[in-house]
XYZ file of C-alpha atoms in Angstrom:
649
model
C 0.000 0.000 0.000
C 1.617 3.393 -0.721
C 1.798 6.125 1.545
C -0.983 8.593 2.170
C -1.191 11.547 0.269
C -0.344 14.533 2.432
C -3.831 16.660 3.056
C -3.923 20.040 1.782
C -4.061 22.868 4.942
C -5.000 25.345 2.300
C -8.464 26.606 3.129
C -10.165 27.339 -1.001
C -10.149 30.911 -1.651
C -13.102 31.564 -3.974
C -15.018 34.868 -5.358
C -18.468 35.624 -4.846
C -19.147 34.802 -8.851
C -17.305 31.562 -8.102
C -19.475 30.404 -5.454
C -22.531 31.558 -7.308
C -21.478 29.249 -10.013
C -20.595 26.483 -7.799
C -24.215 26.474 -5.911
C -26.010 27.080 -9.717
C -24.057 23.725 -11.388
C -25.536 21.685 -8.244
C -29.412 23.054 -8.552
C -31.502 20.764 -10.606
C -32.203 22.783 -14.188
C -34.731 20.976 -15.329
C -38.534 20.955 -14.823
C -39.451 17.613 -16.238
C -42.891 17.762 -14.090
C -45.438 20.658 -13.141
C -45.071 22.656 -10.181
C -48.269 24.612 -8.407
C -45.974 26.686 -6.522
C -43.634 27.758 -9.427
C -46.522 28.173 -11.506
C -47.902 30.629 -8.599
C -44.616 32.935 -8.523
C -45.277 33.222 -12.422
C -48.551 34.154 -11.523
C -50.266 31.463 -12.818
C -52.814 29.648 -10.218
C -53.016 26.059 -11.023
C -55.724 24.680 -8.833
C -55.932 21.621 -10.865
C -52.670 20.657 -9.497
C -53.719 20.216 -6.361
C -57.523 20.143 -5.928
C -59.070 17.595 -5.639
C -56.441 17.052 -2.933
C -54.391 13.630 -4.033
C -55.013 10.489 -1.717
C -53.062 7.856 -0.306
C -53.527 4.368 -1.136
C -55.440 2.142 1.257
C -52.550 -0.522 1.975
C -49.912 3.138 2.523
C -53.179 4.004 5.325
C -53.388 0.812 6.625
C -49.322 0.105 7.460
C -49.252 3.518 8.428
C -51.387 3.543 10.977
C -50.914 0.480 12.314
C -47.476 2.280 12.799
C -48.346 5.354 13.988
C -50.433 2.831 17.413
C -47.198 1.110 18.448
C -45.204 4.498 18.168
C -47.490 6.482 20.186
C -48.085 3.816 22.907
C -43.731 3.331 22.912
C -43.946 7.667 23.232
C -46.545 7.348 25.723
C -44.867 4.502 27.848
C -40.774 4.288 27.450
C -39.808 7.945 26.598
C -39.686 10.212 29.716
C -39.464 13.742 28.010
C -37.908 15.632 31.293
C -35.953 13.107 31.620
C -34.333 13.829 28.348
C -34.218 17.463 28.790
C -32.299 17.094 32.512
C -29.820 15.267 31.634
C -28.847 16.066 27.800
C -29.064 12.665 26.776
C -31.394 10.413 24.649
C -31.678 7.041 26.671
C -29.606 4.093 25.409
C -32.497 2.071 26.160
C -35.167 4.103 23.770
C -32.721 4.608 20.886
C -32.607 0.779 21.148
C -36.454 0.729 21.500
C -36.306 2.722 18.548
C -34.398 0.552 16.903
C -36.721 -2.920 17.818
C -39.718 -0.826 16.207
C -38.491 -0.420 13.293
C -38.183 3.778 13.670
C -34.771 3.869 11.683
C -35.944 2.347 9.070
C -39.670 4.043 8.676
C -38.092 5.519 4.832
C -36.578 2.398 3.844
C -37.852 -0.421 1.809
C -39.689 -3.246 3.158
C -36.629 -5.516 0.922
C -33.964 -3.943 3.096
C -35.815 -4.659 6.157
C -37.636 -1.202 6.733
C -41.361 -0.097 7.201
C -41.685 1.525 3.599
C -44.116 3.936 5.188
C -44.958 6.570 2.747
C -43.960 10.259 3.155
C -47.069 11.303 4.762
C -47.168 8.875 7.072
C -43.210 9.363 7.781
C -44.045 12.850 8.609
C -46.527 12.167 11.016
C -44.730 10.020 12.800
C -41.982 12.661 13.345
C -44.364 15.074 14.430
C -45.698 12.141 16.931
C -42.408 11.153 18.748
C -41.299 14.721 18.119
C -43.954 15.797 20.306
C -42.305 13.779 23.164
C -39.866 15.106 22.517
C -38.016 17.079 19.832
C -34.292 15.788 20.295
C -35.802 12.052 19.392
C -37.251 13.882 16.520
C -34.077 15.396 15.189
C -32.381 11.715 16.121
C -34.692 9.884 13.509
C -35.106 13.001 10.839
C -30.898 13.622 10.743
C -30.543 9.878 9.909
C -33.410 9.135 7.208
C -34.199 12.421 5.665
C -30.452 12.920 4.931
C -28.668 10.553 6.351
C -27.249 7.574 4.334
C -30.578 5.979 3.640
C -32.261 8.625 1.384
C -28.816 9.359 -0.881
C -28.221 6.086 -1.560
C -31.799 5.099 -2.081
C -31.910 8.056 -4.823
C -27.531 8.053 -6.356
C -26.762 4.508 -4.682
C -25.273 1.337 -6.652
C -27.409 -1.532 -5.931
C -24.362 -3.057 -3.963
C -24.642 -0.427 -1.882
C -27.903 -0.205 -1.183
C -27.745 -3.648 -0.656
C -24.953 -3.378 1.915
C -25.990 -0.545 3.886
C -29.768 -0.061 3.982
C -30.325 -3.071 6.156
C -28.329 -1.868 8.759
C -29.727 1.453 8.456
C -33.466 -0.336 8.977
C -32.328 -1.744 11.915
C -28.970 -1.198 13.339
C -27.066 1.749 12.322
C -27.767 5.207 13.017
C -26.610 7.836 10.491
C -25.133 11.403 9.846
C -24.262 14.061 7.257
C -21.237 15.752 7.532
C -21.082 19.027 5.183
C -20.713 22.031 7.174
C -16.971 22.860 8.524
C -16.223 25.574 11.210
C -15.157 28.452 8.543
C -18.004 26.689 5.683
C -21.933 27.047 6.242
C -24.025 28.111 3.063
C -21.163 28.393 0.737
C -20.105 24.823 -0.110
C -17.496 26.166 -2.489
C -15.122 26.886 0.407
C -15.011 23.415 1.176
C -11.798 22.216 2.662
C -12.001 18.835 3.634
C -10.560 16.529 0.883
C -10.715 13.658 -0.752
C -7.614 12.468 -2.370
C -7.788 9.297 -4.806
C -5.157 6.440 -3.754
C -5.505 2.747 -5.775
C -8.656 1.856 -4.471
C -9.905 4.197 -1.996
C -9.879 7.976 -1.166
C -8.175 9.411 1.964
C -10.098 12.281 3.938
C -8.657 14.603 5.729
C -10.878 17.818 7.488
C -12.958 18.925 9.929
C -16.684 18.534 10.051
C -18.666 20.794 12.623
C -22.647 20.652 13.806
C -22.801 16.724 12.772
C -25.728 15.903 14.067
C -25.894 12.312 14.847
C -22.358 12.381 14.570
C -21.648 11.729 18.241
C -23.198 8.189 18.371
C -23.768 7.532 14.135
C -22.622 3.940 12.737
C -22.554 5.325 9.278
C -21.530 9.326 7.858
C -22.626 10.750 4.429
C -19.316 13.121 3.998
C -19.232 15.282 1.582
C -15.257 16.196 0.511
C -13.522 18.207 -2.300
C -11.829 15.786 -4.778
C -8.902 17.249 -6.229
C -9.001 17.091 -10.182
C -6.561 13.758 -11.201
C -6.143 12.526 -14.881
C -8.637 9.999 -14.182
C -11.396 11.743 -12.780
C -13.097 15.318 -12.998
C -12.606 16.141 -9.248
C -15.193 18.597 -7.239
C -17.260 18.223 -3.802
C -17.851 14.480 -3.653
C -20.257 12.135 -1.476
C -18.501 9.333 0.570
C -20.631 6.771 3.121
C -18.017 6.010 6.049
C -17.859 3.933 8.341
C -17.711 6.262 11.577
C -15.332 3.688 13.646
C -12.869 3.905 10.537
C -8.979 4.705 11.845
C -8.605 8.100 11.806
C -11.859 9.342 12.491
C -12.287 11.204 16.243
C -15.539 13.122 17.538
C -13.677 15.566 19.211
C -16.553 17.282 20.790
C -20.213 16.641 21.407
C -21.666 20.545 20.933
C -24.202 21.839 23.199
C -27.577 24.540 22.497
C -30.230 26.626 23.700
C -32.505 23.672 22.751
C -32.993 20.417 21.965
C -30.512 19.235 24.885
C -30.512 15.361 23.416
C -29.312 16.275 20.414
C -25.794 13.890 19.319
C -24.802 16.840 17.340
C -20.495 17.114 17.622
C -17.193 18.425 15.674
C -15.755 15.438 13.709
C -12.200 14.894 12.352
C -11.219 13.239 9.660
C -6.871 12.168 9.387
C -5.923 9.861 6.682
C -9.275 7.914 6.928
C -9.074 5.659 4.093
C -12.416 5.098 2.333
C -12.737 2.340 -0.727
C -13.361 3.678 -3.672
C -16.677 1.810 -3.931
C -18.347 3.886 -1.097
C -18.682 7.084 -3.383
C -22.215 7.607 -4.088
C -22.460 9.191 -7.746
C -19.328 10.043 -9.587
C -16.983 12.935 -8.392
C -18.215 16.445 -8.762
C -21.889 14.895 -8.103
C -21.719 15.675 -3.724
C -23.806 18.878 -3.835
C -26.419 17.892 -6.660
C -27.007 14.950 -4.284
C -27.043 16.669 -0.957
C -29.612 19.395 -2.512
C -31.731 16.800 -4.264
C -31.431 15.161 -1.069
C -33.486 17.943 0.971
C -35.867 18.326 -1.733
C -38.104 16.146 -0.282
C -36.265 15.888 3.511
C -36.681 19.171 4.047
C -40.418 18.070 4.649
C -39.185 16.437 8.156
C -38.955 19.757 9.583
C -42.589 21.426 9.221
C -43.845 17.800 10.264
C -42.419 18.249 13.922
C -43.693 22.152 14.012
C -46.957 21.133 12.864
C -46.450 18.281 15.985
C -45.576 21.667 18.117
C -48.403 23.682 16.891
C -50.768 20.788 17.514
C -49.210 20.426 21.744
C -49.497 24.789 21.712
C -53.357 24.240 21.187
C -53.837 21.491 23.153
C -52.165 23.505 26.304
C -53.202 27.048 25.190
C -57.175 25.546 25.277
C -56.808 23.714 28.866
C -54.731 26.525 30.370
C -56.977 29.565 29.199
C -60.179 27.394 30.012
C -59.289 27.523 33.616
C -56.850 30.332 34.188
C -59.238 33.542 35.276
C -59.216 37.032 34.785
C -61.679 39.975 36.398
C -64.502 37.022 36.804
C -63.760 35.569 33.206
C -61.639 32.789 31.433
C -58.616 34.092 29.972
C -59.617 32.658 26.517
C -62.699 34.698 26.150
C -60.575 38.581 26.514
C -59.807 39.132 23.458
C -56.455 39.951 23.791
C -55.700 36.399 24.712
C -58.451 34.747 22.441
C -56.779 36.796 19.280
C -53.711 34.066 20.198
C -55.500 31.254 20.405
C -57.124 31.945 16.851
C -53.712 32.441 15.576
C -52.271 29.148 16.780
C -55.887 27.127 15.751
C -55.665 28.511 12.070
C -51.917 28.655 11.568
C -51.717 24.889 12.691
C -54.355 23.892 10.608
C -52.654 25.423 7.789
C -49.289 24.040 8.232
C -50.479 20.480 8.231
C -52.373 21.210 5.241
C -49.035 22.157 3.558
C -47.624 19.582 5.293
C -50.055 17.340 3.632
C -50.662 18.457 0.551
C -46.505 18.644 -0.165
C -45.844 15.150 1.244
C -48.790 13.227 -0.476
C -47.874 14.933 -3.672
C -44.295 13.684 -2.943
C -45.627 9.926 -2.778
C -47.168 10.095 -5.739
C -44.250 11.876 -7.240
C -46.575 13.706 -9.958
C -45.394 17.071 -9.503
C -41.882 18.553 -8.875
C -42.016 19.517 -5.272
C -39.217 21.448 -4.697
C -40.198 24.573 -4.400
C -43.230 23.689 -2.016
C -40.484 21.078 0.286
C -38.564 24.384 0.567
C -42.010 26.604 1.260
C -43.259 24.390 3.584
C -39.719 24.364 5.621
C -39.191 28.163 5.475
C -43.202 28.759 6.782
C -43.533 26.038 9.011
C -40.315 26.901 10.839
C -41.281 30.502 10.933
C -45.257 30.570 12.163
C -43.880 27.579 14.543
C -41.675 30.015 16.535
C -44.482 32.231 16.182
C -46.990 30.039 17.903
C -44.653 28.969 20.652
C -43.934 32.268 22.025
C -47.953 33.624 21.879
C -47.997 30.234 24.022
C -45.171 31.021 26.274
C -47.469 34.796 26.707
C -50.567 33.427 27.163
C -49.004 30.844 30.281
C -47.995 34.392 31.682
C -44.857 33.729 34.189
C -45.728 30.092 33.745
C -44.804 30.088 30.233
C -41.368 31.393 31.530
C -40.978 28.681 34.113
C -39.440 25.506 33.272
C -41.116 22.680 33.606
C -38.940 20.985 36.603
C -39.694 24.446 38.592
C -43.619 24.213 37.562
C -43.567 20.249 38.984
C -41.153 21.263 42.237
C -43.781 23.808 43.351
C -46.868 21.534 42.723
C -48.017 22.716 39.448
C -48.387 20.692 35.972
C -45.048 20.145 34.291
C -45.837 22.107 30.949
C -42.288 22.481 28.803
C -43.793 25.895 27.221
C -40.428 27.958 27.223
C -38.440 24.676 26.694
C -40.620 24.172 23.319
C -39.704 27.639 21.949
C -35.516 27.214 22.706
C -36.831 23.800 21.157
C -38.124 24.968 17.761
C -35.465 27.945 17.539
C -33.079 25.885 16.002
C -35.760 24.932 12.494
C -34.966 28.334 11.415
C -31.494 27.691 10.373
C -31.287 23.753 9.910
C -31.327 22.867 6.604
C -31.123 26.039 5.154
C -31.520 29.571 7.044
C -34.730 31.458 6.784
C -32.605 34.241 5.073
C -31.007 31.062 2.613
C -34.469 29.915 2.180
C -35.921 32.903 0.494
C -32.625 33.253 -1.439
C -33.192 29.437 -2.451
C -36.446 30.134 -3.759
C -36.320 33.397 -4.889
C -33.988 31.625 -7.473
C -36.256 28.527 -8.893
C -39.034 31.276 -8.799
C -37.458 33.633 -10.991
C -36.167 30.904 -13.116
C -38.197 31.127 -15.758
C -37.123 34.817 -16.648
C -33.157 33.232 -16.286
C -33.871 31.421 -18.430
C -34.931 33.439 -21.476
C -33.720 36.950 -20.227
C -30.444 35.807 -18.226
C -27.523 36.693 -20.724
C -29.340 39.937 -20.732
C -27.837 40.545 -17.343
C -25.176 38.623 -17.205
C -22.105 40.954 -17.599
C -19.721 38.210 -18.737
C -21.356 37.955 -21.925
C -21.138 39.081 -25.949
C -23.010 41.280 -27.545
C -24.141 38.437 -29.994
C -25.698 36.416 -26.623
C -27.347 39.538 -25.118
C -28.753 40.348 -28.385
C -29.907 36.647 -28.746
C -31.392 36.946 -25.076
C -33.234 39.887 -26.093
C -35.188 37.817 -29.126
C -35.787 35.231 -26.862
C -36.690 36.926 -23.976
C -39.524 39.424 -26.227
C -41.319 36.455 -27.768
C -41.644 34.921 -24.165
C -42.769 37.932 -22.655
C -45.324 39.215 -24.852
C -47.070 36.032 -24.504
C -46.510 36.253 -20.629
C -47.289 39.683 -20.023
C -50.946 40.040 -21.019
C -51.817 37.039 -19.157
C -51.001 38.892 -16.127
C -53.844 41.498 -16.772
C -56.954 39.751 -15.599
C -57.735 36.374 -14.375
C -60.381 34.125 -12.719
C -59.840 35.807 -9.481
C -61.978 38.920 -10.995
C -65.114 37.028 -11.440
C -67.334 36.774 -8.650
C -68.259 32.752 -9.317
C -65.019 31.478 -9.701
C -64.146 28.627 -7.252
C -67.457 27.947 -6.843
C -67.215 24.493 -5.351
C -65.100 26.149 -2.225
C -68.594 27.706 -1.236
C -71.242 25.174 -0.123
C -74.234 25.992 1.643
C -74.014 27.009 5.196
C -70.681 26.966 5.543
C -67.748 29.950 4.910
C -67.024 31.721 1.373
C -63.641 30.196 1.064
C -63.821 30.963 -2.959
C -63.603 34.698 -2.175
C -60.231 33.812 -0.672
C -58.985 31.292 -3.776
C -59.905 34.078 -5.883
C -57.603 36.679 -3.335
C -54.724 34.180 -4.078
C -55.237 34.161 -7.690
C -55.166 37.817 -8.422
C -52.587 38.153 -6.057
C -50.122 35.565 -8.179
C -50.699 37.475 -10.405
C -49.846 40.998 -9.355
C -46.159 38.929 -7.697
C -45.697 38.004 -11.051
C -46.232 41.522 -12.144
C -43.498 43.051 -9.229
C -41.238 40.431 -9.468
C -41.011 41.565 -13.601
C -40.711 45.075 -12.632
C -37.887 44.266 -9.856
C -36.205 42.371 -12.523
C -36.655 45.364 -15.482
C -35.733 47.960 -12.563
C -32.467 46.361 -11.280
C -31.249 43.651 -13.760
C -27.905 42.086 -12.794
C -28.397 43.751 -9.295
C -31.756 41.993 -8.343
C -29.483 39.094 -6.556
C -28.422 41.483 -4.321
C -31.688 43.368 -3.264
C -31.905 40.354 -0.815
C -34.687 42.034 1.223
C -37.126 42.441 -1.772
C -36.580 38.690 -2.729
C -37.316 37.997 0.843
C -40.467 39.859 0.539
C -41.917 37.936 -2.345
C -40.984 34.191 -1.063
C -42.863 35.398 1.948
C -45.894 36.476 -0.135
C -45.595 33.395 -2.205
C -45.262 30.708 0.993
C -48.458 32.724 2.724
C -50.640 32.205 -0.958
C -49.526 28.185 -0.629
C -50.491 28.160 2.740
C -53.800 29.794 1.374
C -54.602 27.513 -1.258
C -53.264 24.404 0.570
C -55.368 25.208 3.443
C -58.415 25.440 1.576
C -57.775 22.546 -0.355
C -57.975 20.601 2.813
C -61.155 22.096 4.003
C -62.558 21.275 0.806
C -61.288 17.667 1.183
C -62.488 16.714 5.006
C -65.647 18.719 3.965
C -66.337 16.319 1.373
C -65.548 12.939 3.170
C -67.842 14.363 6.173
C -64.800 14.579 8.734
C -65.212 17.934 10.743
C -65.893 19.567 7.279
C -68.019 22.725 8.900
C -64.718 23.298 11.427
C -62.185 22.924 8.962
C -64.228 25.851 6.604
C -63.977 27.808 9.613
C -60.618 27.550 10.591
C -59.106 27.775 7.056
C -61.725 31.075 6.546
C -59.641 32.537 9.645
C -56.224 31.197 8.678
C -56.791 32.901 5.068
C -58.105 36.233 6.925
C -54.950 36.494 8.767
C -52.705 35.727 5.836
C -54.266 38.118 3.454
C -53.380 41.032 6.149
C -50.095 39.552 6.085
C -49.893 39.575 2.156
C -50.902 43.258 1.815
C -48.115 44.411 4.093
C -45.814 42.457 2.728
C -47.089 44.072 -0.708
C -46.879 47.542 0.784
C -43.275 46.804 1.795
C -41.575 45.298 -1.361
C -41.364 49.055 -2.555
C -41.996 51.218 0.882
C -39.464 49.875 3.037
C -35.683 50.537 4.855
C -33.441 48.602 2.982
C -31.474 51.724 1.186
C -30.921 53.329 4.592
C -30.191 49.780 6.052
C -27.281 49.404 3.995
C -26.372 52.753 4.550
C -26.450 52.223 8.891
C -24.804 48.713 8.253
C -21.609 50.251 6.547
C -21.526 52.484 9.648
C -22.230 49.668 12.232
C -18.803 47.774 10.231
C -16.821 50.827 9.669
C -17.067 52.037 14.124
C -18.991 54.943 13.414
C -21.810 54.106 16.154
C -18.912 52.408 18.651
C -19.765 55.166 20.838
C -23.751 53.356 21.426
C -21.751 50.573 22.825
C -20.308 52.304 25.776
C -21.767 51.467 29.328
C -21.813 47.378 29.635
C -19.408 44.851 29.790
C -18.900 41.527 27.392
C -18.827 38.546 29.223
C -17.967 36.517 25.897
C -15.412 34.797 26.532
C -11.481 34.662 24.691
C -10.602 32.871 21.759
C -11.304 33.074 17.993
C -14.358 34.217 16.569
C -14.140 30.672 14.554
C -12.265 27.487 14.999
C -9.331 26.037 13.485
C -9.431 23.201 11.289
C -6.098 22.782 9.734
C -6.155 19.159 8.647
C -3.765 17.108 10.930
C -3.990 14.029 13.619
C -6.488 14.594 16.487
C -5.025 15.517 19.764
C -8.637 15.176 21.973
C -10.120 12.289 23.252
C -12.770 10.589 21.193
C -16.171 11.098 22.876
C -17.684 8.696 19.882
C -20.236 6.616 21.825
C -21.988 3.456 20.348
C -25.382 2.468 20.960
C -26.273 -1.086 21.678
């Protein structure tokens, strides 16, 4: 065997263009199926494309919930939540229960020894178990969603699949390493590497925030291959195994939240990896990791729509019984204008939820967009609902729940829920990546036809090209933006049954509304061109618009749908009639703010803030940060920390 190649310590140095170009070459170009959300941002409103809503096969309903009854009596009966939260630490015992029950394996294929449960039904067991509690959630999410399991079962050689999806059904527990102390968002600085020797790679790097890394079997890593004559080179995906030589968790990381979470800093010195455990060729790590969380960024809204489900349930006992001035709380209207808010906004999330997942099973539609919507909103409203809970509970809310139980009270986790669901708006993708995310698939279309007219990098002959192209698509476009089904008073007629709420009024709100997006987003683009990637606050603004119209049409979808098989049909009407009254007040500020708003003088204070001219408001406290640098080192090199890598079972 020869010797090891020597690692690189050279962190890549990359421009912004570069890393622009880096994240574009791994985004799926093509849009080989219809999309209701992408249609939406170009202000087209597709009900067909999801209404009816689609339905799950009777055999997915029946395993399911068959399921979903041993899972909530093993929640109910072997997971002690407090238990979890006192002492930072998920059970041996109930990751091996887990195990026994077939959790690990609830994605996998019933011929690799898994459940094959369905997306739906995947989802709501996450928000089940993560309603015991979240950490377990995270556990089971981090290691199917994109973990080994759901790469290999999309890129995987059938050896592989055949080699390491058993053990994932039943054994093994697994990670993703990608980020690295000095590499979040921007993949293109990645520094770990991946060098090519006879028949395997050696890795050298640092992984940070592996969650699941602390006790995993089995690591997706994703490493930079260095260009060789025999292969193309670029960020690469590698299953390892995590008790490989050379590997050492060097820390297990703590949080504000979820206290159980395995989540450590992993190091990587001449691990030797055969050749054979690539998934996809070289170059192919990114496209897989982002195809990846097309669909596993669903995991995440199913656990807040678990946590908006437990905020009901508490805010409706607690305000029943807590009085005010000879009244329940509940009925001032102060505290009932909360409740609303958490009783339409969860009934809207699971209808995303839903709606998103079952189209996922039936893999009709490309998803992607409304995976990504359904992440950015649920994570967002979730937070939301958790702190109206945490003020409705009063000082109670503030309490811990070991304090509430010590004094006599009932142990409710309210404030330990919102440090809890804090954390959802930056896995998987930031809020503020998010909107940048989808603010790029929605304006894809125009890219497409008009982007050379932008781009500053190219000819005269290509703009002028771009320019043909882009005037035959647009004057077709345009004047389909003028006037629409949402201007006729009987449109959506079947969304107004007697006796029940005019949800039609609000389909046809959503419709006109696509289309005026449509409209701004066009204007934004004709206004600032090439500079519309940076006017980061205005893309914001129209994701947001676009996720609360999903939300809209999703939720009364749903009504439409338990309506129609006779299961709380008059409720749901009235709950998605409020939800869709709240979100249209939302919509019209957000409207009023993509061209009234701060973010010239922002800019302007920002520069100030960076260049010390407002040091002086700092004056009068003390730091009690600690020393040391603002970020880690991770020059590759042997580990000189104990291991804290602890196997389960």
């Amino acid at each position: 065997m020869s010797a090891p190649p020597t690692p690189s310590s050279s962190r890549p140095t990359v421009t912004e263009r570069e890393a622009r170009q880096v994240a574009e070459a791994a985004r799926e170009q093509d849009w080989r199926k219809p999309s209701f959300a992408k249609e939406l941002f170009l202000g087209r409103f597709r009900l067909d494309l999801i209404h009816p809503h689609p339905l799950p096969a009777e055999e997915d309903v029946q395993r399911g919930e068959e399921f979903l009854a041993k899972l909530r009596d093993f929640c109910e009966t072997k997971i002690d939540g407090a238990v979890i939260e006192r002492d930072a630490r998920i059970p041996d015992d109930v990751i091996t229960g887990l195990k026994e029950l077939g959790a690990f394996g609830m994605k996998i294929d019933t011929k690799y020894g898994g459940l094959g449960l369905t997306q739906v039904y995947y989802n709501k067991a996450l928000a089940l178990v993560g309603s015991a509690n979240p950490a377990i959630g995270a556990l089971l999410s981090a290691h199917q969603s994109i973990g080994v399991p759901q790469p290999l079962k999309m890129f995987g050689t059938q050896e592989q699949k055949d080699t390491f999806l058993p053990r994932c059904a039943r054994t093994d527990i697994s990670a993703f390493l990608l980020t690295e102390p000095d590499v979040g968002s921007d993949p293109a600085r990645l520094a770990t590497t991946a060098v090519r020797d006879g028949d395997d790679y050696v890795l050298d790097g640092v992984k940070l925030w592996t969650t699941n890394g602390v006790v995993a079997d089995l690591l997706v890593v994703m490493a930079r291959v260095p260009k060789s004559e025999g292969g193309k080179g670029g960020i690469t995906a590698f299953v390892v195994e995590a008790a490989s030589e050379g590997i050492t968790v060097e820390n297990r990381n703590a949080f504000m939240g979820l206290r159980g979470l395995e989540n450590g800093v992993t190091r990587f010195h001449r691990v030797r990896v055969p050749a054979a455990h690539r998934i996809g060729p070289e170059g192919a790590g990114l496209k897989i990791a982002l195809t990846t969380l097309n669909t596993g960024r669903l995991s995440l809204p199913a656990m807040c729509v678990g946590a908006g489900k437990w905020c009901l349930k508490i805010a409706r006992e607690w305000s029943a019984v807590r009085e005010q001035w000879g009244k329940p709380v509940a009925l001032h209207e102060a505290v009932g204008s909360k409740i609303s808010f958490i009783a339409a906004t969860t009934f809207a999330l699971e209808a995303v939820l839903d709606l998103s997942s079952q189209m996922a099973d039936e893999d009709r539609n490309d998803i992607r967009i409304e995976a990504a919507l359904a992440k950015l909103y649920g994570s967002e409203m979730a937070c939301l609902m958790a702190d109206e809970l945490v003020q409705i509970r009063g000082g109670r809310g503030f309490e811990t729940a070991a304090s509430l139980e010590a004094r006599g009270e009932r142990a409710v986790p309210a404030e330990q829920l919102l440090r809890d669901l804090r954390i959802n708006r930056i896995f998987e993708g930031s809020t503020e990546i998010m909107h940048l995310l989808i603010a790029r698939e929605a304006v894809d279309a125009h890219l497409s036809v008009a982007g050379d007219l932008i781009d500053p990098d190219k000819s005269l002959s290509d703009k002028a090209r771009a320019g043909a192209q882009a005037g035959v698509f647009y004057a077709k476009w345009l004047p389909k933006l003028v006037a629409g089904p949402g201007q006729l008073p009987r449109s959506y007629a079947d969304f107004h049954p007697p006796g029940h709420p005019d949800l039609s009024a609000h389909l046809r709100h959503v419709e006109r509304a696509a289309r005026k997006l449509a409209r701004s987003t066009f204007y934004a683009m004709s206004r600032w061109q090439g500079r519309m990637e940076t006017k980061q606050g205005f893309l914001g603004r129209v994701v947001d618009i676009g996720a609360e119209l999903f939300a809209m049409s999703a939720a009364c979808v749903r009504a439409e749908h338990l309506r129609a098989k006779g299961d709380h049909g008059r409720e749901a009407y009235q709950l998605a009639d409020a939800f869709c009254r709240q979100s249209r007040i939302r919509v019209e500020e957000l409207f009023g703010r993509l061209w009234t708003n701060t973010d010239d003088l922002d800019r302007k204070v920002v520069k100030g803030v960076l260049g010390g001219a407002y040091e002086w408001l700092e004056q009068g406290v003390v730091d009690p940060s600690g020393d040391g640098p603002w970020i880690a080192e991770a020059t590759p090199g042997a580990s000189t920390k104990e291991n804290v890598r602890r196997a389960i079972g």
